[in-house]
CSV table of C-alpha atoms and ligand atoms in Angstrom, one decimal:
chain,number,residue,atom,x,y,z
Y,1,MET,CA,-78.4,-193.1,26.7
Y,2,VAL,CA,-76.4,-190.4,28.3
Y,3,ILE,CA,-74.9,-193.3,30.8
Y,4,SER,CA,-73.7,-195.4,27.9
Y,5,GLU,CA,-71.9,-192.3,25.7
Y,6,THR,CA,-70.7,-191.0,28.8
Y,7,ALA,CA,-69.1,-194.2,29.8
Y,8,GLU,CA,-68.2,-194.2,26.0
Y,9,LYS,CA,-65.9,-191.3,26.1
Y,10,ILE,CA,-64.0,-192.1,29.6
Y,11,ARG,CA,-63.6,-195.8,28.0
Y,12,SER,CA,-61.6,-193.7,24.9
Y,13,MET,CA,-60.1,-190.9,27.1
Y,14,GLU,CA,-62.2,-188.5,25.0
Y,15,ILE,CA,-62.9,-187.7,28.2
Y,16,ARG,CA,-59.5,-188.2,30.6
Y,17,GLY,CA,-57.5,-186.8,33.4
Y,18,ALA,CA,-59.4,-188.2,37.0
Y,19,GLY,CA,-60.7,-185.1,38.5
Y,20,ARG,CA,-62.8,-184.9,34.7
Y,21,ILE,CA,-63.9,-188.2,35.1
Y,22,ALA,CA,-65.5,-187.7,37.9
Y,23,ARG,CA,-67.8,-184.6,36.8
Y,24,SER,CA,-68.5,-185.7,34.0
Y,25,ALA,CA,-69.7,-189.8,36.3
Y,26,ALA,CA,-71.5,-187.0,38.7
Y,27,ALA,CA,-73.2,-185.1,35.6
Y,28,ALA,CA,-74.0,-188.1,33.7
Y,29,LEU,CA,-76.0,-189.7,37.4
Y,30,ARG,CA,-78.0,-186.4,36.9
Y,31,ASP,CA,-79.4,-186.2,33.7
Y,32,HIS,CA,-79.5,-190.2,34.1
Y,33,ALA,CA,-81.9,-189.1,37.1
Y,34,GLY,CA,-84.1,-187.1,35.0
Y,35,GLU,CA,-85.0,-188.8,32.1
Y,36,ILE,CA,-85.4,-192.8,33.9
Y,37,ASP,CA,-89.4,-193.5,33.5
Y,38,ALA,CA,-90.1,-194.9,36.6
Y,39,SER,CA,-93.1,-195.3,38.8
Y,40,ASP,CA,-92.3,-196.2,42.1
Y,41,LEU,CA,-88.9,-196.0,43.5
Y,42,PRO,CA,-87.4,-199.2,43.5
Y,43,GLY,CA,-87.5,-199.1,40.2
Y,44,PHE,CA,-85.9,-195.5,39.7
Y,45,VAL,CA,-82.8,-197.0,42.3
Y,46,SER,CA,-82.1,-200.0,40.7
Y,47,GLY,CA,-81.8,-197.6,38.1
Y,48,MET,CA,-79.5,-196.0,39.1
Y,49,GLN,CA,-78.0,-198.7,40.1
Y,50,ARG,CA,-77.6,-200.4,36.6
Y,51,ALA,CA,-76.0,-196.5,35.5
Y,52,ALA,CA,-73.8,-196.7,38.2
Y,53,GLU,CA,-72.9,-200.0,37.6
Y,54,ILE,CA,-72.3,-199.2,34.1
Y,55,LEU,CA,-69.9,-196.2,35.0
Y,56,LEU,CA,-67.4,-197.3,37.8
Y,57,GLU,CA,-66.5,-200.8,35.2
Y,58,THR,CA,-65.2,-197.6,32.0
Y,59,ARG,CA,-61.8,-197.5,33.8
Y,60,PRO,CA,-60.4,-198.9,36.5
Y,61,THR,CA,-57.7,-196.9,38.2
Y,62,ALA,CA,-59.2,-193.2,38.8
Y,63,VAL,CA,-60.5,-193.2,42.8
Y,64,SER,CA,-61.8,-189.8,41.7
Y,65,LEU,CA,-65.0,-192.0,39.7
Y,66,PRO,CA,-65.6,-194.3,42.6
Y,67,ASN,CA,-65.8,-191.8,45.3
Y,68,ALA,CA,-67.8,-189.4,42.7
Y,69,VAL,CA,-70.5,-192.3,42.2
Y,70,HIS,CA,-70.8,-193.4,45.8
Y,71,SER,CA,-70.7,-189.7,46.7
Y,72,VAL,CA,-74.2,-188.6,44.1
Y,73,MET,CA,-75.9,-192.2,44.8
Y,74,ALA,CA,-75.4,-191.9,49.0
Y,75,ALA,CA,-78.2,-189.0,48.3
Y,76,LEU,CA,-80.6,-191.4,47.8
Y,77,ALA,CA,-80.6,-192.8,51.0
Y,78,GLY,CA,-84.0,-191.7,52.8
Y,79,ALA,CA,-85.2,-190.4,49.6
Y,80,ARG,CA,-89.4,-191.2,49.6
Y,81,ASP,CA,-90.3,-190.8,46.1
Y,82,VAL,CA,-89.3,-191.1,43.1
Y,83,GLU,CA,-89.4,-187.4,42.3
Y,84,ASP,CA,-87.6,-186.9,46.1
Y,85,ALA,CA,-84.6,-189.6,45.1
Y,86,ARG,CA,-84.4,-187.4,41.6
Y,87,GLU,CA,-84.1,-183.7,43.2
Y,88,ARG,CA,-81.6,-185.2,45.9
Y,89,ILE,CA,-79.3,-187.2,43.1
Y,90,ARG,CA,-79.5,-183.7,41.1
Y,91,ALA,CA,-78.5,-181.7,44.6
Y,92,ALA,CA,-75.6,-183.9,45.4
Y,93,ALA,CA,-73.9,-184.6,41.1
Y,94,ASP,CA,-74.3,-180.5,40.7
Y,95,GLU,CA,-72.5,-180.2,44.4
Y,96,PHE,CA,-70.0,-182.5,43.7
Y,97,ILE,CA,-68.8,-180.8,40.6
Y,98,ARG,CA,-69.3,-177.2,41.7
Y,99,SER,CA,-66.3,-178.8,45.1
Y,100,SER,CA,-64.1,-180.5,42.8
Y,101,GLY,CA,-64.0,-177.1,40.6
Y,102,GLU,CA,-63.6,-175.2,43.8
Y,103,ALA,CA,-60.4,-178.0,45.2
Y,104,VAL,CA,-58.7,-177.9,41.5
Y,105,ASN,CA,-58.9,-174.2,42.0
Y,106,ARG,CA,-57.7,-174.1,46.2
Y,107,ILE,CA,-55.2,-176.3,45.2
Y,108,ALA,CA,-54.0,-174.2,43.2
Y,109,ALA,CA,-53.5,-171.3,45.4
Y,110,ILE,CA,-52.0,-173.5,47.8
Y,111,GLY,CA,-49.1,-175.2,45.5
Y,112,ALA,CA,-48.5,-172.0,43.4
Y,113,ARG,CA,-46.5,-171.3,46.6
Y,114,HIS,CA,-44.7,-174.3,46.3
Y,115,ILE,CA,-42.3,-172.9,43.4
Y,116,ARG,CA,-40.0,-169.7,43.7
Y,117,ASP,CA,-39.1,-167.5,41.0
Y,118,GLY,CA,-36.5,-168.8,38.7
Y,119,ASP,CA,-37.4,-173.1,39.3
Y,120,ILE,CA,-37.2,-175.0,36.6
Y,121,VAL,CA,-40.4,-177.1,37.8
Y,122,LEU,CA,-41.2,-180.9,36.0
Y,123,THR,CA,-44.5,-182.0,35.3
Y,124,HIS,CA,-45.9,-185.6,34.5
Y,125,CYS,CA,-48.8,-186.5,31.7
Y,126,ASN,CA,-51.9,-183.8,31.6
Y,127,SER,CA,-52.8,-183.3,34.9
Y,128,GLU,CA,-55.4,-179.9,35.5
Y,129,ALA,CA,-55.2,-180.2,39.3
Y,130,ALA,CA,-50.9,-180.0,38.9
Y,131,LEU,CA,-51.0,-177.5,35.8
Y,132,GLY,CA,-53.4,-175.6,38.6
Y,133,CYS,CA,-50.6,-175.2,40.5
Y,134,ILE,CA,-48.1,-174.2,37.7
Y,135,LEU,CA,-50.3,-171.5,36.4
Y,136,ALA,CA,-51.2,-170.4,39.6
Y,137,ALA,CA,-47.7,-169.7,40.2
Y,138,SER,CA,-47.3,-168.0,36.4
Y,139,ARG,CA,-50.8,-165.4,37.6
Y,140,ASP,CA,-48.7,-164.1,40.9
Y,141,GLY,CA,-46.1,-163.5,38.1
Y,142,LYS,CA,-43.1,-166.2,39.6
Y,143,ASP,CA,-40.6,-166.0,36.6
Y,144,PHE,CA,-40.5,-169.6,36.2
Y,145,GLU,CA,-39.3,-172.4,33.6
Y,146,VAL,CA,-41.7,-176.1,33.5
Y,147,PHE,CA,-39.8,-178.9,31.9
Y,148,ALA,CA,-43.3,-181.2,30.1
Y,149,THR,CA,-42.8,-184.7,29.1
Y,150,GLU,CA,-44.5,-186.4,26.5
Y,151,VAL,CA,-46.1,-189.0,28.3
Y,152,ARG,CA,-46.4,-192.3,26.1
Y,153,PRO,CA,-48.1,-194.1,24.4
Y,154,ARG,CA,-51.0,-191.3,25.1
Y,155,ASN,CA,-48.7,-188.4,24.8
Y,156,GLN,CA,-51.0,-186.1,27.2
Y,157,GLY,CA,-48.2,-183.9,27.4
Y,158,LEU,CA,-48.8,-182.4,24.1
Y,159,LEU,CA,-52.5,-181.2,26.2
Y,160,THR,CA,-49.7,-179.7,28.6
Y,161,ILE,CA,-47.4,-177.7,26.3
Y,162,ARG,CA,-50.3,-175.9,24.8
Y,163,VAL,CA,-51.6,-175.1,28.0
Y,164,LEU,CA,-48.3,-173.9,28.9
Y,165,ASN,CA,-46.9,-172.0,25.8
Y,166,ASP,CA,-51.1,-170.3,26.0
Y,167,ALA,CA,-49.9,-169.2,29.5
Y,168,GLY,CA,-46.6,-167.6,28.2
Y,169,ILE,CA,-44.8,-170.0,30.1
Y,170,ARG,CA,-41.1,-170.7,28.7
Y,171,THR,CA,-41.0,-174.8,28.4
Y,172,SER,CA,-39.0,-177.4,27.5
Y,173,TYR,CA,-40.4,-180.6,26.1
Y,174,ILE,CA,-38.4,-184.1,26.6
Y,175,VAL,CA,-39.5,-187.8,25.7
Y,176,ASP,CA,-40.2,-189.3,29.0
Y,177,SER,CA,-36.8,-190.8,29.2
Y,178,ALA,CA,-35.1,-187.5,29.2
Y,179,VAL,CA,-36.4,-186.5,32.7
Y,180,ARG,CA,-32.7,-188.6,34.9
Y,181,SER,CA,-30.3,-186.2,32.0
Y,182,PHE,CA,-32.4,-183.0,33.4
Y,183,MET,CA,-33.2,-184.2,36.7
Y,184,ASN,CA,-29.5,-182.0,38.1
Y,185,ASP,CA,-31.6,-178.5,36.8
Y,186,VAL,CA,-34.8,-179.5,38.3
Y,187,ASP,CA,-35.8,-177.7,42.1
Y,188,LEU,CA,-39.4,-179.5,42.3
Y,189,VAL,CA,-41.2,-181.9,40.2
Y,190,VAL,CA,-45.5,-181.3,40.2
Y,191,VAL,CA,-48.1,-183.9,39.4
Y,192,GLY,CA,-51.6,-184.9,39.7
Y,193,THR,CA,-52.7,-188.9,41.0
Y,194,ASP,CA,-55.2,-191.4,39.7
Y,195,ALA,CA,-55.6,-192.4,43.3
Y,196,VAL,CA,-53.3,-192.4,46.7
Y,197,THR,CA,-53.9,-194.8,49.0
Y,198,VAL,CA,-54.1,-195.5,52.6
Y,199,ASN,CA,-50.1,-196.1,53.5
Y,200,GLY,CA,-49.3,-192.8,51.6
Y,201,ALA,CA,-48.6,-194.4,48.3
Y,202,VAL,CA,-49.6,-192.2,44.9
Y,203,VAL,CA,-51.0,-194.1,41.5
Y,204,ASN,CA,-49.9,-192.2,38.8
Y,205,LYS,CA,-49.5,-192.0,34.9
Y,206,ILE,CA,-47.5,-194.3,34.0
Y,207,GLY,CA,-43.5,-193.2,34.4
Y,208,THR,CA,-44.8,-191.6,38.3
Y,209,SER,CA,-42.1,-193.3,40.0
Y,210,GLN,CA,-39.7,-193.2,37.6
Y,211,ILE,CA,-39.7,-190.0,37.5
Y,212,ALA,CA,-40.1,-189.4,41.5
Y,213,LEU,CA,-37.0,-192.2,41.8
Y,214,ALA,CA,-34.5,-189.5,39.8
Y,215,ALA,CA,-36.0,-186.3,42.0
Y,216,HIS,CA,-35.3,-188.9,44.8
Y,217,GLU,CA,-31.6,-189.8,44.3
Y,218,ALA,CA,-31.7,-186.4,43.5
Y,219,ARG,CA,-32.7,-184.8,45.8
Y,220,THR,CA,-35.5,-183.0,44.4
Y,221,PRO,CA,-38.5,-182.0,45.9
Y,222,PHE,CA,-42.0,-184.4,44.7
Y,223,MET,CA,-44.7,-182.8,45.4
Y,224,VAL,CA,-48.4,-184.7,44.4
Y,225,ALA,CA,-51.7,-181.9,44.1
Y,226,ALA,CA,-54.8,-184.3,44.5
Y,227,GLU,CA,-57.9,-183.1,45.6
Y,228,THR,CA,-59.5,-185.7,49.0
Y,229,TYR,CA,-61.6,-187.5,46.4
Y,230,LYS,CA,-58.8,-189.2,45.1
Y,231,PHE,CA,-58.1,-190.3,47.8
Y,232,ALA,CA,-59.2,-194.2,48.0
Y,233,PRO,CA,-61.1,-195.2,51.0
Y,234,ARG,CA,-61.0,-199.2,50.0
Y,235,THR,CA,-57.6,-199.9,50.7
Y,236,ILE,CA,-57.9,-199.2,54.6
Y,237,LEU,CA,-59.1,-202.9,54.2
Y,238,GLY,CA,-56.2,-203.6,51.6
Y,239,GLU,CA,-57.9,-203.8,48.5
Y,240,LEU,CA,-55.7,-202.8,45.7
Y,241,ILE,CA,-56.0,-200.2,43.5
Y,242,ALA,CA,-56.2,-202.0,40.1
Y,243,ILE,CA,-53.7,-201.4,37.2
Y,244,GLU,CA,-55.6,-200.9,34.3
Y,245,GLU,CA,-53.7,-202.1,31.5
Y,246,ARG,CA,-54.8,-200.4,27.5
Y,247,ASP,CA,-54.2,-202.2,23.7
Y,248,PRO,CA,-51.4,-203.3,23.2
Y,249,ALA,CA,-52.2,-201.0,19.5
Y,250,GLU,CA,-51.0,-197.6,21.6
Y,251,VAL,CA,-47.7,-198.8,21.6
Y,252,LEU,CA,-47.6,-200.7,18.6
Y,253,SER,CA,-49.5,-200.6,15.1
Y,254,PRO,CA,-51.5,-204.0,15.3
Y,255,GLY,CA,-50.1,-204.2,11.7
Y,256,LEU,CA,-46.3,-204.3,13.7
Y,257,GLN,CA,-47.4,-206.3,16.2
Y,258,GLU,CA,-48.6,-208.8,13.4
Y,259,GLY,CA,-44.8,-209.8,12.4
Y,260,LEU,CA,-43.3,-210.3,16.0
Y,261,PRO,CA,-45.3,-213.5,16.8
Y,262,HIS,CA,-43.1,-214.2,20.0
Y,263,VAL,CA,-42.9,-210.4,21.5
Y,264,ARG,CA,-45.8,-209.0,23.2
Y,265,VAL,CA,-46.4,-205.3,23.9
Y,266,ARG,CA,-47.6,-204.6,27.5
Y,267,ASN,CA,-49.1,-201.4,27.9
Y,268,PRO,CA,-50.3,-200.4,31.4
Y,269,ALA,CA,-51.5,-197.0,32.7
Y,270,PHE,CA,-50.6,-196.0,35.8
Y,271,ASP,CA,-47.7,-197.2,38.0
Y,272,VAL,CA,-47.7,-196.7,41.9
Y,273,THR,CA,-45.3,-194.5,44.1
Y,274,PRO,CA,-43.7,-195.4,47.3
Y,275,ALA,CA,-44.8,-192.7,50.2
Y,276,GLU,CA,-41.7,-192.5,50.8
Y,277,TYR,CA,-40.2,-190.9,47.6
Y,278,VAL,CA,-43.5,-187.9,48.0
Y,279,ASP,CA,-42.6,-185.0,49.7
Y,280,LEU,CA,-45.7,-183.3,49.8
Y,281,ILE,CA,-49.5,-183.4,48.3
Y,282,VAL,CA,-51.9,-180.5,48.2
Y,283,THR,CA,-55.2,-181.1,48.8
Y,284,GLU,CA,-57.5,-178.4,49.4
Y,285,ARG,CA,-57.7,-179.7,52.8
Y,286,GLY,CA,-54.2,-178.2,53.2
Y,287,ALA,CA,-50.7,-179.9,51.4
Y,288,ILE,CA,-50.1,-183.4,53.6
Y,289,PRO,CA,-47.6,-185.3,53.9
Y,290,PRO,CA,-47.9,-188.8,52.8
Y,291,GLN,CA,-48.5,-190.6,55.8
Y,292,MET,CA,-51.4,-188.4,57.0
Y,293,ALA,CA,-53.5,-190.8,53.9
Y,294,TYR,CA,-56.0,-192.0,56.6
Y,295,ILE,CA,-56.9,-189.0,58.2
Y,296,ILE,CA,-58.3,-187.6,54.4
Y,297,ILE,CA,-60.0,-190.7,54.2
Y,298,ARG,CA,-61.3,-191.1,57.5
Y,299,ASP,CA,-62.0,-187.0,58.3
Y,300,TYR,CA,-63.1,-186.0,54.4
Y,301,LEU,CA,-64.3,-189.0,52.9
Y,302,GLY,CA,-66.2,-190.1,56.2
Y,303,TRP,CA,-66.0,-193.2,55.3
Y,304,ASP,CA,-65.0,-195.4,58.1
Y,305,LEU,CA,-63.9,-199.1,59.1
Y,306,GLU,CA,-67.7,-199.3,60.1
Y,307,GLU,CA,-69.0,-198.0,57.3
Y,308,PHE,CA,-67.1,-200.6,55.4
Y,309,SER,CA,-68.7,-203.5,57.9
Y,310,ARG,CA,-71.4,-202.2,56.8
Y,311,GLU,CA,-71.2,-202.0,52.8
Y,312,SER,CA,-69.9,-205.5,53.2
Y,313,VAL,CA,-73.0,-206.5,55.4
Y,314,SER,CA,-74.9,-204.9,53.1
Y,315,ARG,CA,-73.3,-206.2,50.0
Y,316,ARG,CA,-73.3,-210.0,51.5
Y,317,ASN,CA,-77.5,-209.5,51.7
Y,318,GLU,CA,-77.2,-208.6,47.8
Y,319,THR,CA,-75.7,-211.5,47.0
Y,320,GLU,CA,-78.0,-213.5,49.3
Y,321,LEU,CA,-80.7,-212.1,47.2
Y,322,CYS,CA,-79.0,-213.6,44.0
Y,323,ILE,CA,-79.3,-216.3,45.4
E,401,RI2,P1,-56.2,-184.7,36.8
E,401,RI2,C1,-55.0,-189.0,34.7
E,401,RI2,O1,-54.8,-190.0,34.4
E,401,RI2,C2,-52.9,-188.7,34.6
E,401,RI2,O2,-52.4,-189.9,35.1
E,401,RI2,C3,-52.6,-187.5,35.0
E,401,RI2,O3,-51.8,-186.4,36.2
E,401,RI2,C4,-53.9,-188.0,36.3
E,401,RI2,O4,-55.1,-188.1,35.7
E,401,RI2,C5,-54.7,-186.6,36.9
E,401,RI2,O5,-55.6,-185.9,36.4
E,401,RI2,P2,-55.7,-190.1,32.9
E,401,RI2,O6,-56.7,-189.5,32.3
E,401,RI2,O7,-57.6,-185.2,37.2
E,401,RI2,O8,-54.5,-189.3,31.0
E,401,RI2,O9,-55.0,-184.0,38.2
E,401,RI2,O10,-55.3,-191.6,32.5
E,401,RI2,O11,-56.6,-183.4,36.3
């Protein structure tokens, strides 16, 4: 029950933002582990695996989701019995949620140092990691302004301006297409991310790459706030990040679409900003250039090529078993 409810909330974006999605998936796995009625360990494990799959199918782009699920499910290795397995899942989920919150706070403290008195900071979408940096700078007593974009089609900019307003930060709200007009006035761009690939490319809300391009042209620094679980291990082997394409009705109402039979509405939710346009990625382990993404995947996520080989072997075995 908790799994299908959480999955639906993630799919419908009632729960949104890569970090929140990851924490809610970890919490759902923990609660599900407490509910499963399994008489033996294999039954418990397969019930957990089904739950993990349902969560993974909700939204394809934010890699924080599979990373959270992986980190919780890995706790099943070596479980002695059902009770031990339940306890391991509970502890791993709680640890993920705790360390995620801590990572966001740490990023805020580090990122805030890049914001100076008198700056104009531009942000896009509604990222708790990026907003954390802005709010921490304000709490540090710095006096600066923010430009926040509208973020069509879901208008997450409305969430952002509310947070900024509540913190008493002077904010200008602009439509997405106004970014280049203001970029020469902007001192720093700060965004969050849904995934960072091994070559340092940043996958974030649609429109981010245009902003990065405008920032690059204007020589405005472009900073990304990213917990280490936003780095995508599978890109080491050339796996691409799937870009979610959402319902056209988010862009144009079905009534209007009906009158335009030759028009196809496209609604990709994310785009890819190449590493060349990213100056800094602030993680809870410190600020790094995008070119260091591989090190994060290897050293902090603990995924290496050996683990991939083991995973692909066990996947092959699973397939063989299915056949
Ligand atoms: P935090 C969001 O995706 C935005 O793209 C945002 O920049 C990113 O997740 C990271 O958010 P969506 O769920 O984890 O709104 O920093 O599609 O909150």
